[in-house]
Short mmCIF file of N, CA and C in Angstrom, two decimals:
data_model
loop_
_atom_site.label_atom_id
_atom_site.label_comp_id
_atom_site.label_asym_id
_atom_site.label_seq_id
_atom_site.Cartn_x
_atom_site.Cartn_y
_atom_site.Cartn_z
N UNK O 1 -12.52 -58.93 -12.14
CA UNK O 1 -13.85 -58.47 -11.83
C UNK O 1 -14.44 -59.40 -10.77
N UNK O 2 -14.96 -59.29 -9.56
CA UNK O 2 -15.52 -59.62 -8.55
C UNK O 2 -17.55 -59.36 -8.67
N UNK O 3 -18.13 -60.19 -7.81
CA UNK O 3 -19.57 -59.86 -7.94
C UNK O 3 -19.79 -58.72 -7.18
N UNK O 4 -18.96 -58.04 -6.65
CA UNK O 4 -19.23 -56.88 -5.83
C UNK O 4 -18.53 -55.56 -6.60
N UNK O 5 -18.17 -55.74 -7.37
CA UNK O 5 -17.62 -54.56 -8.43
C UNK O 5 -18.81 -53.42 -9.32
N UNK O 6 -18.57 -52.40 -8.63
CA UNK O 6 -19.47 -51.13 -8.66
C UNK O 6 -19.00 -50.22 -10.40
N UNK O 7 -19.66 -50.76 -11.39
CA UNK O 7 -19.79 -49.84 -12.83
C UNK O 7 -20.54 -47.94 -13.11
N UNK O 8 -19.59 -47.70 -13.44
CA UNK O 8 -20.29 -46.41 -13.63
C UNK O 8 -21.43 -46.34 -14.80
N UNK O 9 -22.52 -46.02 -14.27
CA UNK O 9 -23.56 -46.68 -15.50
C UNK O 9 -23.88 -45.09 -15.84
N UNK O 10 -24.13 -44.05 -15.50
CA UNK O 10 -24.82 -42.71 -15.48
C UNK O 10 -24.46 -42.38 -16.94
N UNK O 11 -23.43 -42.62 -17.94
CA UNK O 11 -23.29 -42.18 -19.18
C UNK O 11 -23.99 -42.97 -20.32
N UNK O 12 -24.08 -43.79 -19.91
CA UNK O 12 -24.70 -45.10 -20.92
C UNK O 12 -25.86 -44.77 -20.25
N UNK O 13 -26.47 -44.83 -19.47
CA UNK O 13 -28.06 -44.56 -18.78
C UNK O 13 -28.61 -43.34 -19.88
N UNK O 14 -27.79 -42.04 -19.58
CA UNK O 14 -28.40 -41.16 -20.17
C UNK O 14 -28.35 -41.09 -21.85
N UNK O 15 -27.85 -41.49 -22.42
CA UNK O 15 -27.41 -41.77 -23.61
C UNK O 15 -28.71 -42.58 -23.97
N UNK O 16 -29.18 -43.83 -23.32
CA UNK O 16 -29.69 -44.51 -23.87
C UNK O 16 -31.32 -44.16 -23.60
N UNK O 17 -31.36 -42.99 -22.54
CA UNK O 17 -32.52 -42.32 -22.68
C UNK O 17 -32.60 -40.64 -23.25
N UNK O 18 -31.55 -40.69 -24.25
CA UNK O 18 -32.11 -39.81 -25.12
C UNK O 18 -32.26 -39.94 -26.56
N UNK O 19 -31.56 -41.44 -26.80
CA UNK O 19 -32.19 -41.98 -27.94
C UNK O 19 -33.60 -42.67 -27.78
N UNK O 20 -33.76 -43.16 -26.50
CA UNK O 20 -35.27 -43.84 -26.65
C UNK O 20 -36.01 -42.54 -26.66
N UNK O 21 -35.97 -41.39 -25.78
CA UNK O 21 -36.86 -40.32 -26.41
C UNK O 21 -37.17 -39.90 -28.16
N UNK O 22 -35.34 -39.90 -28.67
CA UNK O 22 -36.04 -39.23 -29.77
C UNK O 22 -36.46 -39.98 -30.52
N UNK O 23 -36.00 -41.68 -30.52
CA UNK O 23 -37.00 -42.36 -31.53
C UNK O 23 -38.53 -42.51 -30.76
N UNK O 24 -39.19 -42.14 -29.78
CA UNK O 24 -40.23 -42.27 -29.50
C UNK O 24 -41.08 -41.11 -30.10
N UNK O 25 -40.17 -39.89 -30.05
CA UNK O 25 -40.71 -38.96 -30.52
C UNK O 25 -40.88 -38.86 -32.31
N UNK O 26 -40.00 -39.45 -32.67
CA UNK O 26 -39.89 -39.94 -34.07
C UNK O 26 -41.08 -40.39 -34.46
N UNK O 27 -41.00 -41.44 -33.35
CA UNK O 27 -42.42 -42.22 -34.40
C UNK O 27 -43.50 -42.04 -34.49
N UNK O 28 -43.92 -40.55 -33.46
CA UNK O 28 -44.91 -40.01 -33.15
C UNK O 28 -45.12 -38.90 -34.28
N UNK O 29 -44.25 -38.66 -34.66
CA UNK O 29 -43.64 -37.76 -36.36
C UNK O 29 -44.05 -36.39 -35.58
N UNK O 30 -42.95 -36.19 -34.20
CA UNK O 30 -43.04 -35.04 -33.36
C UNK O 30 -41.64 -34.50 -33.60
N UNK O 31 -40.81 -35.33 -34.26
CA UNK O 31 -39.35 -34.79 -34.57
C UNK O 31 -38.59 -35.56 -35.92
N UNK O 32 -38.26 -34.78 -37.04
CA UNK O 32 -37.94 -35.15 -37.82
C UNK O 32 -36.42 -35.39 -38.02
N UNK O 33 -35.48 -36.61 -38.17
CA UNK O 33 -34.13 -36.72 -38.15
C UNK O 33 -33.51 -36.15 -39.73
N UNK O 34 -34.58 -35.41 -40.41
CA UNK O 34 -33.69 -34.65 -41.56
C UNK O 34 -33.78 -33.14 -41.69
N UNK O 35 -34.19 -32.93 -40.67
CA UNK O 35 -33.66 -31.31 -40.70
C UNK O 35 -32.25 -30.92 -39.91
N UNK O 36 -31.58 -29.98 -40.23
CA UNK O 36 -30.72 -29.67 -39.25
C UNK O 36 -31.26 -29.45 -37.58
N UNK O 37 -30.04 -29.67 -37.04
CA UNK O 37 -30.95 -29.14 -35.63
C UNK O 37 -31.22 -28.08 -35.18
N UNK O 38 -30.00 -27.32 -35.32
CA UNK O 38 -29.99 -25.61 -35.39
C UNK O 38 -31.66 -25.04 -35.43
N UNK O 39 -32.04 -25.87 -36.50
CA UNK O 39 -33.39 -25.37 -36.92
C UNK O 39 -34.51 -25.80 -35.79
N UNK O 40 -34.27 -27.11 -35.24
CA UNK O 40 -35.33 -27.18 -34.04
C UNK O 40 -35.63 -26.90 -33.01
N UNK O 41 -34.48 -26.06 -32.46
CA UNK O 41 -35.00 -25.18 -31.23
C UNK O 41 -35.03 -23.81 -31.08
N UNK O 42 -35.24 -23.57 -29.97
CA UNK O 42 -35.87 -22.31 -30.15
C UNK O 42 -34.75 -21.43 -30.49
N UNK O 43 -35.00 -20.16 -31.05
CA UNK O 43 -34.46 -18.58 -31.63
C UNK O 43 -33.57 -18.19 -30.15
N UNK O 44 -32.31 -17.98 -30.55
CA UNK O 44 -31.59 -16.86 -29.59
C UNK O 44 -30.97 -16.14 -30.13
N UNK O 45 -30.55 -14.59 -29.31
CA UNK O 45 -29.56 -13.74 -30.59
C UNK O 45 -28.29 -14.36 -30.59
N UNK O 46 -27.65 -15.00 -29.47
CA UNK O 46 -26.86 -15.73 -30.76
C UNK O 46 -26.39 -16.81 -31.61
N UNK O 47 -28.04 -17.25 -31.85
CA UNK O 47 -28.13 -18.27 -32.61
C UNK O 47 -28.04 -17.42 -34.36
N UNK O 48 -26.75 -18.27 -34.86
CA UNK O 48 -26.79 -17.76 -36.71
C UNK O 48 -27.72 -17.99 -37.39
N UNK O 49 -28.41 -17.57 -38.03
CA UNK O 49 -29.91 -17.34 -39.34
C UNK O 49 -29.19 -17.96 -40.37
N UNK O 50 -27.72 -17.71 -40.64
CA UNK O 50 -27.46 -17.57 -42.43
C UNK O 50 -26.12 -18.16 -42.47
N UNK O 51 -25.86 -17.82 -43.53
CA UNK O 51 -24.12 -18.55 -44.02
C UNK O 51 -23.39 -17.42 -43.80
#
């Protein structure tokens, strides 16, 4: 490794801003981590209802 050695950061970047969203949103008690998720977005037809 050299001081001029170029890291791919873009996966770890985004990763680590979509956990700081959802615990921000967490703590705002705008998203709850015990429901399924299925259940938190929006309705499509072919999203499954049932078992």
């Amino acid at each position: 490794m050299r001081g001029h050695t170029v890291f791919d950061a873009a996966s770890f970047t985004m990763v680590l801003a979509v956990l700081s969203s959802i615990g921000a949103l967490w703590e705002e008690g705008k998203f709850d981590l015990d429901i399924p998720w299925a259940t938190s977005g929006p309705k499509s037809p072919t999203t499954r209802s049932g078992p």
